[in-house]
PDB file of N, CA and C in Angstrom:
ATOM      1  N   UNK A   1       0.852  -1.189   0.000  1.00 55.00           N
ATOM      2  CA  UNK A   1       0.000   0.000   0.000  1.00 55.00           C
ATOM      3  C   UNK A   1       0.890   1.242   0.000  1.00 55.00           C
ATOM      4  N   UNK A   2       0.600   1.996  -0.807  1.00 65.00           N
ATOM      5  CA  UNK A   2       1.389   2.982  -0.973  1.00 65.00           C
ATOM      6  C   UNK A   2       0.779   4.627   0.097  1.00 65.00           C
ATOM      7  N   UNK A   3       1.674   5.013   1.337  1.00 63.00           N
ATOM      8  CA  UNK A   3       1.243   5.843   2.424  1.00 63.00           C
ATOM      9  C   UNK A   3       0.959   7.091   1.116  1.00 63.00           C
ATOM     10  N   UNK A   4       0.956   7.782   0.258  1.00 62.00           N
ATOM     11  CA  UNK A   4       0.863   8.857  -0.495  1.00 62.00           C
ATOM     12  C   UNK A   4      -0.865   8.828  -0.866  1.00 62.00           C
ATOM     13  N   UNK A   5      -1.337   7.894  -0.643  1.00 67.00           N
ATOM     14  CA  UNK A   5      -2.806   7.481  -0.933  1.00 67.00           C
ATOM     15  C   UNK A   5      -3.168   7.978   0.544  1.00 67.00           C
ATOM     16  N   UNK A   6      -3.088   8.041   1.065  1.00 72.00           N
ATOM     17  CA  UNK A   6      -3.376   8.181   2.736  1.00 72.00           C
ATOM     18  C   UNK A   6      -3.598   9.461   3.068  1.00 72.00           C
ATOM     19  N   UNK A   7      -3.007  10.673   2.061  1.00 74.00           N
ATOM     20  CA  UNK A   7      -2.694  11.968   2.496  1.00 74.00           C
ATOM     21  C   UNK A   7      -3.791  12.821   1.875  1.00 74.00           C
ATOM     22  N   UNK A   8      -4.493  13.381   2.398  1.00 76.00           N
ATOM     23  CA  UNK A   8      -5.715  14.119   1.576  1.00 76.00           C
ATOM     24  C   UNK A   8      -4.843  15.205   0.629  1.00 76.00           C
ATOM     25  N   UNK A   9      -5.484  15.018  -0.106  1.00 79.00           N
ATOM     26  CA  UNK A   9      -5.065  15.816  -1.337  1.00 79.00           C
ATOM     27  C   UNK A   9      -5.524  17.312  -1.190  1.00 79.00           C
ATOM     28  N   UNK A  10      -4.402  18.367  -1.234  1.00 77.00           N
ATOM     29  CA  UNK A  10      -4.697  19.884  -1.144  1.00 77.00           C
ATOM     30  C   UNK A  10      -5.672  20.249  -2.266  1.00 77.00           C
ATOM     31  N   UNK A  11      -6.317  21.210  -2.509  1.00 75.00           N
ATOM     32  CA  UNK A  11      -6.797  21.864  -3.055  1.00 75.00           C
ATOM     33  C   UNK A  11      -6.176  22.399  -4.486  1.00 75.00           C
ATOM     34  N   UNK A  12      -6.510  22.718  -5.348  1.00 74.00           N
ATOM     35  CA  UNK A  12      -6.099  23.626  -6.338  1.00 74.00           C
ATOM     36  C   UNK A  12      -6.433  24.524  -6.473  1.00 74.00           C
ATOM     37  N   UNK A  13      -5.475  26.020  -6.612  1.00 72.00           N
ATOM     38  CA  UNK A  13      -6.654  26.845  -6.774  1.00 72.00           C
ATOM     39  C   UNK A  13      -6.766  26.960  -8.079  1.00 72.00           C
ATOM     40  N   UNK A  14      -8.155  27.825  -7.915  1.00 77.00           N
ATOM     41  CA  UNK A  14      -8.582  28.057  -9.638  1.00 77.00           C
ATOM     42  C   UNK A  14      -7.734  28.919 -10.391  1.00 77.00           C
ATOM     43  N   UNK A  15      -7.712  29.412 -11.728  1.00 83.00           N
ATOM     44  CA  UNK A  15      -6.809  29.850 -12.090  1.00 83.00           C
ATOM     45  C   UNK A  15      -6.954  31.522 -11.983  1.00 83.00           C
ATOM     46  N   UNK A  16      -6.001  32.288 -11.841  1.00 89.00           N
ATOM     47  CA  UNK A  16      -5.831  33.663 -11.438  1.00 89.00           C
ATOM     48  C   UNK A  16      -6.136  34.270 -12.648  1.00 89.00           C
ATOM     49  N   UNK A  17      -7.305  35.427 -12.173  1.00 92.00           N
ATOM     50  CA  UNK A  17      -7.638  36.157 -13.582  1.00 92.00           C
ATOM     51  C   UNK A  17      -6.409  37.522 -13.981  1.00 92.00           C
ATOM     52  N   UNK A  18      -6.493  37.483 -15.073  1.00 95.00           N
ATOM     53  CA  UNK A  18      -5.435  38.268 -15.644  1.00 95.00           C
ATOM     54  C   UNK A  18      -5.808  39.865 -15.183  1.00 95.00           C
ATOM     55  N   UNK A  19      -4.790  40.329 -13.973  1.00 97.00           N
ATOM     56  CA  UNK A  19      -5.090  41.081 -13.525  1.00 97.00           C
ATOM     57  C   UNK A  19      -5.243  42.542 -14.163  1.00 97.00           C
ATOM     58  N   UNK A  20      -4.488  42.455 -15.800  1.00 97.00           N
ATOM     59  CA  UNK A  20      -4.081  43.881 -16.458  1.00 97.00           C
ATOM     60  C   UNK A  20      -5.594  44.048 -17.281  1.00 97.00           C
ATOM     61  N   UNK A  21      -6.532  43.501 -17.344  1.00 96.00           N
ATOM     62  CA  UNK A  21      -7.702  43.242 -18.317  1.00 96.00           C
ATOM     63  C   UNK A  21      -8.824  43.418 -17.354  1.00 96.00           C
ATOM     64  N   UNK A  22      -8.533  43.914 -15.798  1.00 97.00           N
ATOM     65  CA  UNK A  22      -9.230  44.242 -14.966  1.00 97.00           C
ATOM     66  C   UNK A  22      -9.343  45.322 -14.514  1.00 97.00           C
ATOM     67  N   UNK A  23     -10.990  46.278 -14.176  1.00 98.00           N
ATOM     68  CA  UNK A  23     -11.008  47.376 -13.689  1.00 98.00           C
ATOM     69  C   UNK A  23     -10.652  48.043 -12.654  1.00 98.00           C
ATOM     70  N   UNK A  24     -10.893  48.684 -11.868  1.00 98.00           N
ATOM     71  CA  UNK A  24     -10.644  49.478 -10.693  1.00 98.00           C
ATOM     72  C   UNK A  24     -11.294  48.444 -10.030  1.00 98.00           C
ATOM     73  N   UNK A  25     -12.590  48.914 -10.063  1.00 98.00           N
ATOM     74  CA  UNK A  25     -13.478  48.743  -9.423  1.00 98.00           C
ATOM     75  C   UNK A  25     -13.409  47.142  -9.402  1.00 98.00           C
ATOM     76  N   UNK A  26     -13.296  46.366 -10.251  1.00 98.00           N
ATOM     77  CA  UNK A  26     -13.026  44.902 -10.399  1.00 98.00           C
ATOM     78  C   UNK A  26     -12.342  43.825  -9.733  1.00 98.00           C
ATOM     79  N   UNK A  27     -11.063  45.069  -9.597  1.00 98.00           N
ATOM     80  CA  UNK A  27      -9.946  44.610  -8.633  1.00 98.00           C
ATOM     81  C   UNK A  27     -10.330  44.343  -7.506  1.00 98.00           C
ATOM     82  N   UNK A  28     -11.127  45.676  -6.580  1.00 98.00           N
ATOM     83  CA  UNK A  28     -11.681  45.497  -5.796  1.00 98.00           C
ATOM     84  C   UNK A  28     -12.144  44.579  -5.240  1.00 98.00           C
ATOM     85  N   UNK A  29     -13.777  44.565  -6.037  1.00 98.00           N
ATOM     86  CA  UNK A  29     -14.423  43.473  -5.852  1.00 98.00           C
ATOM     87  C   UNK A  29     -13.271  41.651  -5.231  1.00 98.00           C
ATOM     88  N   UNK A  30     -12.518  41.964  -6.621  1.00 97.00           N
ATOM     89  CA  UNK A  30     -11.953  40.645  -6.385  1.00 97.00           C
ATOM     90  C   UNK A  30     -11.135  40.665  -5.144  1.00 97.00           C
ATOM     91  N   UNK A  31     -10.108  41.637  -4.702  1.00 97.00           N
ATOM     92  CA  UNK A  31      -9.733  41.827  -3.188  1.00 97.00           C
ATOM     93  C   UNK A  31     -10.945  41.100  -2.326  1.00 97.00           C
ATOM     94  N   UNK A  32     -12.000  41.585  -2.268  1.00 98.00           N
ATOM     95  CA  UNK A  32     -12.851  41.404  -1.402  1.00 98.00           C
ATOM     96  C   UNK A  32     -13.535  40.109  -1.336  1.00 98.00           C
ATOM     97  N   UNK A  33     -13.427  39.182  -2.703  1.00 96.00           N
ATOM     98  CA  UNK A  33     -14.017  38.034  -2.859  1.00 96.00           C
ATOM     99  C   UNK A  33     -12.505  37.291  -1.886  1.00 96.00           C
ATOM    100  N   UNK A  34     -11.182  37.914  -2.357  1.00 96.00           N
ATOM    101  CA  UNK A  34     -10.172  36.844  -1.769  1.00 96.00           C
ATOM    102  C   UNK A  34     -10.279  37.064   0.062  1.00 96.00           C
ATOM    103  N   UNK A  35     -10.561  38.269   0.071  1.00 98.00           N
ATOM    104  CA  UNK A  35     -10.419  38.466   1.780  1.00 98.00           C
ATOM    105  C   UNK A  35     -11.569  37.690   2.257  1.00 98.00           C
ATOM    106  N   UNK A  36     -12.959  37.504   1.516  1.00 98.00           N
ATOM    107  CA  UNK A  36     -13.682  36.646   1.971  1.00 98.00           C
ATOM    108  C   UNK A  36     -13.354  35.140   2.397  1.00 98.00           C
ATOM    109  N   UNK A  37     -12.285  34.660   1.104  1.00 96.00           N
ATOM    110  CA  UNK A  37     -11.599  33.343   1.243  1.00 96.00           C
ATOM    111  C   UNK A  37     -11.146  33.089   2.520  1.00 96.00           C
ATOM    112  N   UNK A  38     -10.403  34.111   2.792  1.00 97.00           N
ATOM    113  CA  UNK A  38      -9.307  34.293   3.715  1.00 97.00           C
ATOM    114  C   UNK A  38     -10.271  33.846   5.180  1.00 97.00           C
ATOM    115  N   UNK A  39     -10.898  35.036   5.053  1.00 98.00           N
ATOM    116  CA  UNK A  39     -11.822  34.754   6.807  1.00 98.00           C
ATOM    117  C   UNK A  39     -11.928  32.774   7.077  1.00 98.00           C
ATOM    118  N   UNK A  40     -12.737  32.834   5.461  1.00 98.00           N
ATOM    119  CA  UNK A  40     -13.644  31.287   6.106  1.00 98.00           C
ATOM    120  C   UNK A  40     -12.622  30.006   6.226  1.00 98.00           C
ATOM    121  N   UNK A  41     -11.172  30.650   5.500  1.00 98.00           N
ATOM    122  CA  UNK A  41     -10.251  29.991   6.067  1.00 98.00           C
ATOM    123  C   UNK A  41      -9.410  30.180   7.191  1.00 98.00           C
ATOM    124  N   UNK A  42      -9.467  30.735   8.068  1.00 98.00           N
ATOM    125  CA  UNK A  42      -9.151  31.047   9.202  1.00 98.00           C
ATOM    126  C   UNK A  42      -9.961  30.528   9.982  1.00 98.00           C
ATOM    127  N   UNK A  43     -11.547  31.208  10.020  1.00 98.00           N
ATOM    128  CA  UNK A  43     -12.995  29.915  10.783  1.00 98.00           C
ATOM    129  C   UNK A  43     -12.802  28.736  10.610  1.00 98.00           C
ATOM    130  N   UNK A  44     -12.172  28.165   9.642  1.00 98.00           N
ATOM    131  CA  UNK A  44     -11.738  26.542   9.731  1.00 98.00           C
ATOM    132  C   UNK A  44     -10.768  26.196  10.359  1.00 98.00           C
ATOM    133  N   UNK A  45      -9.787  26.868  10.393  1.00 98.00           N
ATOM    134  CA  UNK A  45      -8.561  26.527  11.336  1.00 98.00           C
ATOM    135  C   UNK A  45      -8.999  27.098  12.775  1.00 98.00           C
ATOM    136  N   UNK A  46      -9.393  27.638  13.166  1.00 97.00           N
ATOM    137  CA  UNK A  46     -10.356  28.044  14.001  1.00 97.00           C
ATOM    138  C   UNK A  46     -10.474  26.907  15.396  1.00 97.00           C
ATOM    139  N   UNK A  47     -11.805  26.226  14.173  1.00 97.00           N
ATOM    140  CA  UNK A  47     -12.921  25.375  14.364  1.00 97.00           C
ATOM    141  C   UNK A  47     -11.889  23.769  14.673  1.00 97.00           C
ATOM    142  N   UNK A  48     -10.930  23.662  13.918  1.00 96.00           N
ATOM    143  CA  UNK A  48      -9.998  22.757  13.877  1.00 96.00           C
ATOM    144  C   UNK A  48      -9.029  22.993  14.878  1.00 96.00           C
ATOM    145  N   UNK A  49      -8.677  23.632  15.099  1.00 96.00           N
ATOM    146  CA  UNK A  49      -7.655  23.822  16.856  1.00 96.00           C
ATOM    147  C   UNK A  49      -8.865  23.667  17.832  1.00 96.00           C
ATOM    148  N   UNK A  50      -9.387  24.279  17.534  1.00 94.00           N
ATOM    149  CA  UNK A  50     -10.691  23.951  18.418  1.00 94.00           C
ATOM    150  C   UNK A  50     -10.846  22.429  19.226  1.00 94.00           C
ATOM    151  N   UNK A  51     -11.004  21.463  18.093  1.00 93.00           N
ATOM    152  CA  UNK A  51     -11.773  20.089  18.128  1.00 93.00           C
ATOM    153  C   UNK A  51     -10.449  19.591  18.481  1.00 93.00           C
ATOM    154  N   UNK A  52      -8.984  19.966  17.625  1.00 92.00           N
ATOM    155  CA  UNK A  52      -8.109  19.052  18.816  1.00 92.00           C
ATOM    156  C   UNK A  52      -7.530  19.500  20.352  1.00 92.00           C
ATOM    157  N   UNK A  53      -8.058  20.577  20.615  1.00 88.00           N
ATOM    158  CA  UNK A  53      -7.690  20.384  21.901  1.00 88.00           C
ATOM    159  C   UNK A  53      -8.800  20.349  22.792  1.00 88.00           C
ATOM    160  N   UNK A  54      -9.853  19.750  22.076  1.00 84.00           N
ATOM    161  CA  UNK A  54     -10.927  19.104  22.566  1.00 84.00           C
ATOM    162  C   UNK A  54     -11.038  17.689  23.115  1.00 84.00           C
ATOM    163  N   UNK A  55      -9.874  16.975  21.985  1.00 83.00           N
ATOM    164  CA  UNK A  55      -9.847  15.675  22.391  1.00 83.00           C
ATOM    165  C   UNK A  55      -8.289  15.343  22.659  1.00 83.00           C
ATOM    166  N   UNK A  56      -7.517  16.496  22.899  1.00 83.00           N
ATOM    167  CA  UNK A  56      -6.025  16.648  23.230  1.00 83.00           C
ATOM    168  C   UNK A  56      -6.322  16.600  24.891  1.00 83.00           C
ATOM    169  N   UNK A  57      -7.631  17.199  24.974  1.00 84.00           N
ATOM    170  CA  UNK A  57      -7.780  17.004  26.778  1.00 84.00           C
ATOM    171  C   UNK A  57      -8.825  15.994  26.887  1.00 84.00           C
ATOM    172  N   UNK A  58      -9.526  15.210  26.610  1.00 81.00           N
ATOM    173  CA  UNK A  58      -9.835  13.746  26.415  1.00 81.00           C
ATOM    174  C   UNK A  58      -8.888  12.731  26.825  1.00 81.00           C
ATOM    175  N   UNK A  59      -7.660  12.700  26.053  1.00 80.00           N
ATOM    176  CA  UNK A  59      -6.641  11.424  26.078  1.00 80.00           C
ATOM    177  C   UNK A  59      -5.899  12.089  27.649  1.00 80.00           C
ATOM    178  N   UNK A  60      -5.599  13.068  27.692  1.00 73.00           N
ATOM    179  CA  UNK A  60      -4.728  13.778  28.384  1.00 73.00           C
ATOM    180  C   UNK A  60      -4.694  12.470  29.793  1.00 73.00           C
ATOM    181  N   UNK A  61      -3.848  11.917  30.322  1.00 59.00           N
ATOM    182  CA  UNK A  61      -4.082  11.613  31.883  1.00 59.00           C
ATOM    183  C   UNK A  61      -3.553  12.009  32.794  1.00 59.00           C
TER     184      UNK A  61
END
């Protein structure tokens, strides 16, 4: 069995829009779509430190 099967596979991101073919205002927007990214990835890591030292004090004796 090969352990590389075992490892959840990262994400890809999608591909980056060509930033010179973009408006002001566009840019923006898109800042704001990535800072959105950003938060709900942080609430996951969050939520995930969270749950292991949830069960980090479970095993604990």
């Amino acid at each position: 069995m090969d352990t590389d099967d075992l490892e959840p596979k990262r994400p890809t991101l999608a591909a980056a829009p060509d930033l010179s073919e973009m408006s002001v205002e566009a840019l923006e927007e898109y800042i704001g779509d990535l800072n959105a990214e950003i938060e709900r990835c942080r609430a996951a890591i969050t939520r995930k430190e969270a749950a292991r030292e949830g069960a980090d004090s479970v095993f604990k004796f």
